[in-house]
Short mmCIF file of C-alpha atoms and ligand atoms in Angstrom, two decimals:
data_model
loop_
_atom_site.label_atom_id
_atom_site.label_comp_id
_atom_site.label_asym_id
_atom_site.label_seq_id
_atom_site.Cartn_x
_atom_site.Cartn_y
_atom_site.Cartn_z
CA MET A 1 68.14 185.15 132.18
CA LYS A 2 66.72 181.65 131.84
CA ASP A 3 63.46 180.86 133.60
CA LEU A 4 64.37 179.22 136.90
CA LYS A 5 60.83 178.57 138.07
CA LYS A 6 60.99 174.93 137.10
CA ASP A 7 63.65 174.45 139.79
CA PHE A 8 61.10 175.35 142.47
CA ARG A 9 58.15 173.01 143.09
CA PHE A 10 56.44 175.77 145.08
CA PHE A 11 55.37 177.33 141.79
CA ASP A 12 53.59 174.19 140.55
CA LYS A 13 50.43 175.50 142.21
CA GLY A 14 50.61 178.73 140.22
CA GLU A 15 50.98 181.19 143.09
CA ILE A 16 52.64 184.47 142.21
CA TYR A 17 55.09 184.95 145.00
CA LEU A 18 56.31 188.50 145.55
CA ASP A 19 57.44 188.19 149.17
CA SER A 20 60.95 186.79 148.81
CA ALA A 21 62.39 189.47 151.09
CA ALA A 22 60.50 187.76 153.93
CA THR A 23 61.47 184.25 152.95
CA ALA A 24 62.69 183.10 149.55
CA GLN A 25 61.58 179.87 147.93
CA THR A 26 63.93 176.90 147.96
CA PRO A 27 65.08 175.02 144.86
CA GLU A 28 64.47 171.29 144.61
CA ALA A 29 68.23 170.72 144.66
CA VAL A 30 68.38 172.08 148.23
CA ILE A 31 65.29 170.20 149.40
CA ASN A 32 66.58 166.97 147.86
CA ALA A 33 70.02 167.35 149.41
CA MET A 34 68.46 167.78 152.85
CA ALA A 35 66.02 164.89 152.36
CA ASP A 36 68.78 162.59 151.05
CA PHE A 37 70.97 163.45 154.00
CA ASP A 38 68.16 162.75 156.47
CA ARG A 39 67.17 159.59 154.64
CA THR A 40 70.53 157.93 154.25
CA GLU A 41 73.39 159.93 155.77
CA ARG A 42 72.10 161.47 158.97
CA ALA A 43 74.54 161.01 161.81
CA PRO A 44 75.75 163.15 164.70
CA ILE A 45 78.28 165.84 163.87
CA TYR A 46 81.52 165.61 165.86
CA LYS A 47 80.24 162.86 168.10
CA GLY A 48 80.85 159.47 166.51
CA VAL A 49 84.04 157.63 165.55
CA TYR A 50 82.16 155.50 163.02
CA PRO A 51 82.11 156.24 159.27
CA SER A 52 78.66 157.87 158.91
CA SER A 53 79.37 160.35 161.70
CA GLU A 54 82.85 161.08 160.37
CA GLN A 55 81.48 161.60 156.86
CA ALA A 56 78.67 163.90 158.06
CA THR A 57 81.18 165.90 160.12
CA ALA A 58 83.55 166.22 157.16
CA ARG A 59 80.72 167.50 154.94
CA TYR A 60 79.61 169.94 157.62
CA GLU A 61 83.08 171.36 157.98
CA GLN A 62 83.61 171.47 154.23
CA ILE A 63 80.51 173.67 153.93
CA ARG A 64 81.78 175.88 156.74
CA GLN A 65 85.00 176.25 154.75
CA GLN A 66 83.04 177.13 151.59
CA ILE A 67 81.16 179.83 153.51
CA ALA A 68 84.43 181.10 154.93
CA ASP A 69 85.91 181.30 151.41
CA TRP A 70 82.81 183.03 150.09
CA PHE A 71 82.88 185.70 152.80
CA SER A 72 86.70 185.78 153.03
CA VAL A 73 86.83 185.00 156.74
CA SER A 74 88.52 182.28 158.71
CA PRO A 75 86.38 179.11 159.03
CA ASN A 76 86.84 179.48 162.81
CA GLY A 77 84.83 182.66 162.54
CA VAL A 78 81.86 181.10 160.75
CA ILE A 79 79.20 180.30 163.34
CA PHE A 80 75.96 178.55 162.44
CA THR A 81 72.89 179.87 164.24
CA SER A 82 69.14 179.47 163.81
CA GLY A 83 68.87 182.70 161.80
CA ALA A 84 70.06 186.28 161.52
CA THR A 85 68.09 187.13 164.67
CA GLU A 86 69.95 184.56 166.73
CA ALA A 87 73.27 185.63 165.20
CA ILE A 88 72.65 189.21 166.42
CA ASN A 89 71.55 187.91 169.82
CA LEU A 90 74.77 185.93 170.01
CA VAL A 91 76.78 189.13 169.53
CA MET A 92 74.56 190.84 172.08
CA HIS A 93 75.23 188.24 174.78
CA SER A 94 78.76 187.16 173.91
CA TRP A 95 80.26 190.56 173.11
CA ALA A 96 78.05 193.53 174.03
CA MET A 97 76.93 192.37 177.48
CA VAL A 98 80.55 191.47 178.28
CA ASN A 99 82.26 194.61 177.02
CA LEU A 100 79.87 197.54 177.35
CA LYS A 101 79.40 199.70 180.43
CA ALA A 102 77.42 202.78 181.45
CA GLY A 103 78.13 205.78 179.24
CA ASP A 104 79.47 203.75 176.27
CA GLU A 105 77.68 204.49 173.01
CA ILE A 106 76.05 202.10 170.57
CA LEU A 107 75.57 203.75 167.20
CA ILE A 108 72.71 202.34 165.15
CA SER A 109 70.31 203.60 162.52
CA PRO A 110 66.65 204.39 163.09
CA ILE A 111 65.57 202.23 160.15
CA GLU A 112 66.76 198.84 161.39
CA HIS A 113 64.76 195.62 161.35
CA HIS A 114 63.64 194.90 164.94
CA ALA A 115 66.22 192.08 164.99
CA ASN A 116 68.98 194.69 164.86
CA LEU A 117 67.33 197.19 167.18
CA VAL A 118 65.65 195.44 170.11
CA PRO A 119 68.80 193.58 171.30
CA TRP A 120 70.66 196.90 171.51
CA GLN A 121 67.81 198.54 173.38
CA VAL A 122 68.06 195.74 175.95
CA VAL A 123 71.85 196.03 176.14
CA ALA A 124 71.47 199.78 176.76
CA GLN A 125 68.86 199.18 179.46
CA LYS A 126 70.95 196.53 181.20
CA THR A 127 74.41 198.14 180.99
CA GLY A 128 73.65 201.85 180.98
CA ALA A 129 75.14 202.22 177.50
CA ILE A 130 73.54 204.89 175.32
CA LEU A 131 71.85 204.35 171.95
CA LYS A 132 72.79 206.97 169.36
CA PHE A 133 71.13 207.17 165.96
CA ILE A 134 72.66 207.89 162.57
CA ASP A 135 70.79 210.57 160.57
CA PHE A 136 68.12 209.34 158.19
CA ASP A 137 67.33 211.87 155.46
CA LEU A 138 63.59 211.98 154.85
CA ASN A 139 64.11 213.61 151.45
CA THR A 140 66.64 211.23 149.94
CA ARG A 141 65.59 208.26 152.11
CA LEU A 142 69.27 207.52 152.69
CA LEU A 143 71.38 207.27 155.82
CA GLY A 144 73.93 210.03 156.34
CA LEU A 145 77.37 209.60 157.82
CA LYS A 146 78.73 212.25 160.16
CA GLU A 147 82.28 211.99 161.45
CA SER A 148 81.11 213.64 164.68
CA ASP A 149 78.91 210.58 165.40
CA PHE A 150 82.09 208.62 166.09
CA THR A 151 83.81 209.51 169.36
CA SER A 152 85.93 207.77 171.96
CA LYS A 153 82.63 206.76 173.61
CA THR A 154 81.47 204.82 170.52
CA LYS A 155 82.03 201.14 171.24
CA LEU A 156 79.67 199.37 168.88
CA VAL A 157 78.08 200.27 165.55
CA CYS A 158 75.21 198.08 164.29
CA VAL A 159 73.69 198.84 160.92
CA THR A 160 71.98 197.14 158.07
CA ALA A 161 73.71 196.78 154.69
CA GLU A 162 70.33 197.04 152.98
CA SER A 163 66.93 197.85 154.50
CA ASN A 164 64.17 195.27 154.31
CA VAL A 165 61.72 198.16 153.70
CA LEU A 166 63.63 200.76 151.70
CA GLY A 167 66.23 198.64 149.89
CA GLN A 168 69.47 200.58 149.35
CA VAL A 169 70.03 203.13 152.10
CA TRP A 170 73.74 203.88 151.77
CA GLN A 171 75.46 205.96 149.15
CA PRO A 172 78.21 203.98 147.42
CA GLY A 173 81.24 203.70 149.66
CA ASP A 174 79.46 204.90 152.82
CA LEU A 175 79.27 201.50 154.49
CA GLN A 176 83.00 201.09 154.00
CA LYS A 177 83.58 204.60 155.36
CA LEU A 178 81.38 203.83 158.36
CA ILE A 179 83.51 200.81 159.23
CA GLU A 180 86.71 202.81 158.86
CA LEU A 181 85.37 205.61 161.06
CA ALA A 182 84.20 203.08 163.68
CA HIS A 183 87.57 201.34 163.71
CA SER A 184 89.40 204.66 163.94
CA VAL A 185 87.74 205.24 167.35
CA GLY A 186 88.19 201.59 168.42
CA ALA A 187 84.54 200.55 167.98
CA ARG A 188 83.36 197.16 166.77
CA VAL A 189 80.95 196.96 163.84
CA LEU A 190 78.08 194.58 163.17
CA ILE A 191 76.58 194.56 159.68
CA ASP A 192 73.12 193.05 159.24
CA ALA A 193 73.43 191.52 155.79
CA ALA A 194 70.19 189.49 155.94
CA GLN A 195 68.81 191.27 152.87
CA ALA A 196 72.03 192.28 151.13
CA ALA A 197 73.58 188.81 151.09
CA ALA A 198 70.42 187.23 149.70
CA HIS A 199 71.12 188.57 146.22
CA CYS A 200 74.92 188.33 146.34
CA ARG A 201 75.26 191.86 145.08
CA HIS A 202 77.48 193.35 147.72
CA ASN A 203 81.04 192.54 148.36
CA LEU A 204 80.50 192.27 152.07
CA THR A 205 83.75 190.55 152.64
CA GLN A 206 85.95 193.47 151.72
CA LEU A 207 84.16 195.68 154.17
CA GLY A 208 86.10 194.28 157.11
CA ALA A 209 83.21 194.36 159.60
CA ASP A 210 83.88 192.67 162.94
CA PHE A 211 80.58 190.81 162.78
CA PHE A 212 78.21 190.28 159.95
CA VAL A 213 75.05 188.24 159.88
CA VAL A 214 73.29 186.41 157.10
CA SER A 215 69.97 184.57 156.91
CA ALA A 216 69.88 181.32 154.90
CA HIS A 217 66.13 181.31 154.24
CA LYS A 218 66.33 184.68 152.49
CA MET A 219 69.04 183.25 150.21
CA MET A 220 66.76 180.40 149.06
CA GLY A 221 68.30 178.11 151.67
CA PRO A 222 66.72 176.27 154.58
CA VAL A 223 64.61 177.96 157.24
CA GLY A 224 66.23 177.73 160.67
CA LEU A 225 69.78 178.59 159.67
CA GLY A 226 71.74 181.78 159.96
CA ILE A 227 75.43 182.58 159.71
CA LEU A 228 77.44 184.83 161.94
CA CYS A 229 80.89 185.76 160.66
CA ILE A 230 83.30 187.00 163.30
CA LYS A 231 86.70 188.56 162.67
CA GLU A 232 89.40 186.58 164.43
CA ASP A 233 90.77 189.42 166.51
CA VAL A 234 87.41 189.78 168.31
CA TYR A 235 87.41 186.25 169.80
CA PRO A 236 89.43 187.18 172.92
CA GLU A 237 86.75 189.76 173.78
CA MET A 238 83.94 187.20 173.62
CA GLU A 239 82.36 184.74 176.00
CA PRO A 240 80.29 181.69 175.06
CA TYR A 241 76.70 182.31 174.07
CA GLN A 242 75.08 179.10 175.28
CA TYR A 243 76.44 176.44 177.57
CA GLY A 244 76.21 172.67 177.33
CA GLY A 245 77.48 169.89 175.09
CA SER A 246 79.79 170.42 172.09
CA MET A 247 81.12 173.80 173.25
CA VAL A 248 83.23 172.40 176.07
CA SER A 249 86.73 170.97 175.93
CA SER A 250 86.52 169.41 179.39
CA VAL A 251 83.97 169.29 182.17
CA GLN A 252 84.43 168.70 185.88
CA LEU A 253 81.67 168.59 188.45
CA THR A 254 81.96 172.24 189.43
CA ASN A 255 83.88 173.79 186.53
CA SER A 256 84.36 173.51 182.75
CA GLN A 257 86.64 174.74 179.98
CA TRP A 258 85.51 175.90 176.55
CA GLN A 259 86.43 174.89 173.05
CA ARG A 260 87.88 177.53 170.73
CA PRO A 261 85.62 179.17 168.11
CA PRO A 262 83.61 178.12 166.19
CA GLN A 263 82.63 175.26 168.56
CA MET A 264 82.70 177.62 171.54
CA PHE A 265 79.61 179.33 170.07
CA GLU A 266 77.81 176.21 168.88
CA ALA A 267 76.44 174.49 171.98
CA GLY A 268 74.17 171.47 171.52
CA SER A 269 73.59 169.36 168.42
CA ALA A 270 74.65 170.88 165.11
CA PHE A 271 72.28 172.27 162.44
CA SER A 272 73.29 169.32 160.32
CA THR A 273 70.40 169.04 157.84
CA GLN A 274 70.19 172.79 157.29
CA VAL A 275 73.94 173.11 156.71
CA ILE A 276 73.79 170.30 154.13
CA GLY A 277 71.01 172.31 152.44
CA LEU A 278 73.22 175.38 152.51
CA GLY A 279 75.97 173.42 150.78
CA ALA A 280 73.57 172.46 147.99
CA LEU A 281 72.47 176.09 147.74
CA LEU A 282 76.06 177.22 147.17
CA THR A 283 76.26 174.77 144.27
CA TYR A 284 72.94 176.08 142.92
CA PHE A 285 74.22 179.67 143.13
CA LYS A 286 77.17 178.73 140.95
CA SER A 287 74.77 177.72 138.19
CA ILE A 288 73.24 181.22 138.10
CA ASP A 289 74.80 183.90 135.94
CA ARG A 290 75.19 186.73 138.48
CA SER A 291 75.25 189.64 136.06
CA ALA A 292 72.18 188.27 134.23
CA LEU A 293 70.46 187.91 137.60
CA ILE A 294 71.19 191.50 138.59
CA GLN A 295 69.89 192.75 135.22
CA HIS A 296 66.81 190.54 135.49
CA GLU A 297 65.90 191.77 138.98
CA GLN A 298 66.58 195.36 137.93
CA ASN A 299 64.18 195.05 134.98
CA LEU A 300 61.50 193.56 137.23
CA ILE A 301 61.87 196.29 139.84
CA ARG A 302 61.69 199.00 137.16
CA SER A 303 58.43 197.45 135.91
CA ILE A 304 57.06 197.28 139.45
CA ILE A 305 57.91 200.94 140.04
CA LYS A 306 56.11 201.86 136.79
CA ILE A 307 53.03 199.94 137.92
CA ILE A 308 53.02 201.66 141.33
CA ASP A 309 53.52 205.06 139.68
CA SER A 310 50.51 204.44 137.45
CA ILE A 311 48.24 204.26 140.53
CA GLU A 312 46.94 207.65 141.58
CA GLY A 313 47.93 208.61 145.12
CA SER A 314 50.75 206.07 145.41
CA GLU A 315 54.05 206.80 147.13
CA ILE A 316 57.26 204.77 146.99
CA LEU A 317 59.03 204.72 150.35
CA GLY A 318 62.68 204.11 149.47
CA ASN A 319 65.15 205.93 147.27
CA ARG A 320 63.67 205.41 143.81
CA GLN A 321 66.89 205.85 141.88
CA TYR A 322 68.74 203.28 143.96
CA ALA A 323 65.82 200.85 143.75
CA GLU A 324 65.70 201.15 139.96
CA ASN A 325 69.41 200.57 139.65
CA GLY A 326 69.90 197.43 141.61
CA GLY A 327 67.06 196.78 143.99
CA HIS A 328 65.11 193.64 144.76
CA LEU A 329 62.23 195.17 146.71
CA VAL A 330 59.90 198.17 146.66
CA SER A 331 57.68 199.35 149.51
CA PHE A 332 54.82 201.74 148.91
CA ILE A 333 51.53 203.12 150.17
CA ILE A 334 48.40 204.13 148.31
CA ASP A 335 46.33 207.04 149.46
CA GLY A 336 42.96 206.02 150.94
CA VAL A 337 43.47 202.24 150.90
CA HIS A 338 44.87 200.17 153.74
CA PRO A 339 47.93 198.02 152.91
CA HIS A 340 46.38 195.00 154.62
CA ASP A 341 43.21 195.27 152.51
CA VAL A 342 45.27 195.42 149.31
CA ALA A 343 47.44 192.46 150.36
CA SER A 344 44.50 190.28 151.37
CA LEU A 345 42.58 190.97 148.14
CA LEU A 346 45.72 190.26 146.11
CA GLY A 347 46.17 187.10 148.17
CA MET A 348 42.67 185.97 147.16
CA GLN A 349 43.85 186.24 143.55
CA GLY A 350 46.89 184.08 144.27
CA ILE A 351 49.38 186.95 144.51
CA ALA A 352 51.53 187.13 147.64
CA VAL A 353 52.78 190.57 148.68
CA ARG A 354 53.65 191.76 152.16
CA ALA A 355 51.67 194.30 154.22
CA GLY A 356 52.51 195.65 157.66
CA ASN A 357 55.48 197.33 159.28
CA HIS A 358 57.86 194.58 158.11
CA CYS A 359 59.43 194.42 161.60
CA ALA A 360 60.49 198.04 161.24
CA GLN A 361 57.99 199.95 163.35
CA PRO A 362 60.25 202.92 164.21
CA LEU A 363 60.99 203.44 160.51
CA HIS A 364 57.28 203.52 159.71
CA GLN A 365 56.74 205.99 162.56
CA LEU A 366 59.50 208.18 161.10
CA LEU A 367 57.75 208.06 157.75
CA GLY A 368 54.44 208.99 159.41
CA MET A 369 52.60 205.74 158.78
CA ASN A 370 51.75 202.47 160.50
CA ALA A 371 52.07 200.09 157.60
CA SER A 372 53.07 199.76 153.97
CA LEU A 373 52.98 197.26 151.12
CA ARG A 374 56.15 195.55 149.99
CA VAL A 375 56.81 193.70 146.74
CA SER A 376 60.05 191.77 146.45
CA VAL A 377 61.56 189.61 143.72
CA HIS A 378 64.15 186.85 143.42
CA CYS A 379 65.84 184.96 140.63
CA TYR A 380 62.67 182.92 139.91
CA THR A 381 60.33 185.92 139.56
CA THR A 382 59.22 186.52 135.97
CA GLN A 383 57.95 189.49 133.99
CA ALA A 384 54.64 187.60 133.66
CA ASP A 385 54.37 187.56 137.49
CA VAL A 386 54.94 191.31 137.59
CA ASN A 387 52.40 191.93 134.81
CA ALA A 388 49.77 189.87 136.65
CA PHE A 389 50.53 191.81 139.82
CA GLY A 390 50.03 195.08 137.90
CA VAL A 391 46.62 194.10 136.53
CA ALA A 392 45.45 192.79 139.92
CA LEU A 393 46.74 195.81 141.84
CA HIS A 394 44.74 198.19 139.63
CA GLU A 395 41.59 196.08 140.06
CA VAL A 396 41.97 195.77 143.81
CA VAL A 397 42.62 199.48 144.39
CA GLU A 398 39.63 200.39 142.22
CA GLN A 399 37.47 197.92 144.14
CA LEU A 400 38.57 199.29 147.54
CA ARG A 401 38.06 202.89 146.45
CA GLU A 402 34.62 201.98 145.11
CA TYR A 403 33.65 200.52 148.53
CA SER A 404 34.71 203.61 150.40
CA ARG A 405 32.80 206.00 148.13
C1 PLP B 501 67.26 193.21 157.51
C2 PLP B 501 66.85 191.99 158.30
N1 PLP B 501 67.54 191.66 159.40
C3 PLP B 501 67.23 190.56 160.13
C4 PLP B 501 66.19 189.74 159.77
C5 PLP B 501 65.89 188.50 160.60
O1 PLP B 501 66.29 187.36 159.88
P1 PLP B 501 65.98 185.87 160.38
O2 PLP B 501 64.61 185.54 159.90
O3 PLP B 501 67.02 185.02 159.72
O4 PLP B 501 66.11 185.85 161.85
C6 PLP B 501 65.44 190.07 158.66
C7 PLP B 501 64.26 189.24 158.28
O5 PLP B 501 63.28 189.75 157.74
C8 PLP B 501 65.78 191.20 157.88
O6 PLP B 501 65.11 191.54 156.78
#
């Protein structure tokens, strides 16, 4: 895999960045595309009948079409939001609050990012629907499917394709099976693909989920952009998410009519600059050899696991075998040292790793801890970065253990 670091100005300052699962760095090509658009092509989307507006609108829609092709959905079902969190909130307000009633069941997993847990807690509180949790196996660190979880009461299933703490949590084929089981009882399925889509490893499109959500900033795209893909047959069950300009077809003083999707779900001014950045990102992706990328990230993760294993009293949180064979992140704890202390000392050495509950507090409670460390890689991470992390981690842990003696 060729060294891609030169495509990212962020690395000019020499920081070793191992927190891409939180937000990935953005290549110059994406930043330039957005700056060029703002500098010379910025015009309202859908609003003007003059050339710059028409051109900006055509580009915007062309990118929507590219996303639709990539995820094999209709362009009408590609909704731009401010992030994965807003995409899930859109489904909450536009589908769940409209269709769920007391006694209905929402099946989720106990390991979700707060973005895919808190909205469903609120839906349950407001509608009287019941939250049911898929089994999480503390030995294998994988989610388990049980046919008996799916009944005529199951109306919505919301799960992550890949955990932002544990990495892979499904056995091969289980996500597909989950969607089939959900559909067999008439339930809708939302897949949180914020992590999974970022590395283009999963064929999310063939899964046939009713909703799936993606986060552009985790894919090396702009911050402030998410994508919600909706299957066409769900539209009639949905109401608008926000109300105002752009989502209406006509407005009278006391009443209004809505546009059809996608505009129905995109009230207000469009995410024009971010979507232009996303278009440039799709072009950048094409220049990356996907199988080389997967191999590269796999090698890095194997090295990281070796480093963690070489520290006495360390424990890896996710399924090690799955992480080694296709992961992009590893979370871990080290006996007797606090994750935040490790992360801040590494930070002082110019190495960025994540410490905390990673917006997955219930998962950490299940695992019997408050916080963990997380190291994550992307296409620009190098073996030299990982080696430097290894040396620094040993030093920092030794230093912290020395203090507490
Ligand atoms: C699994 C998962 N879901 C949802 C989100 C929220 O994404 P966004 O920042 O786009 O709202 C994250 C971000 O960390 C995540 O990892």
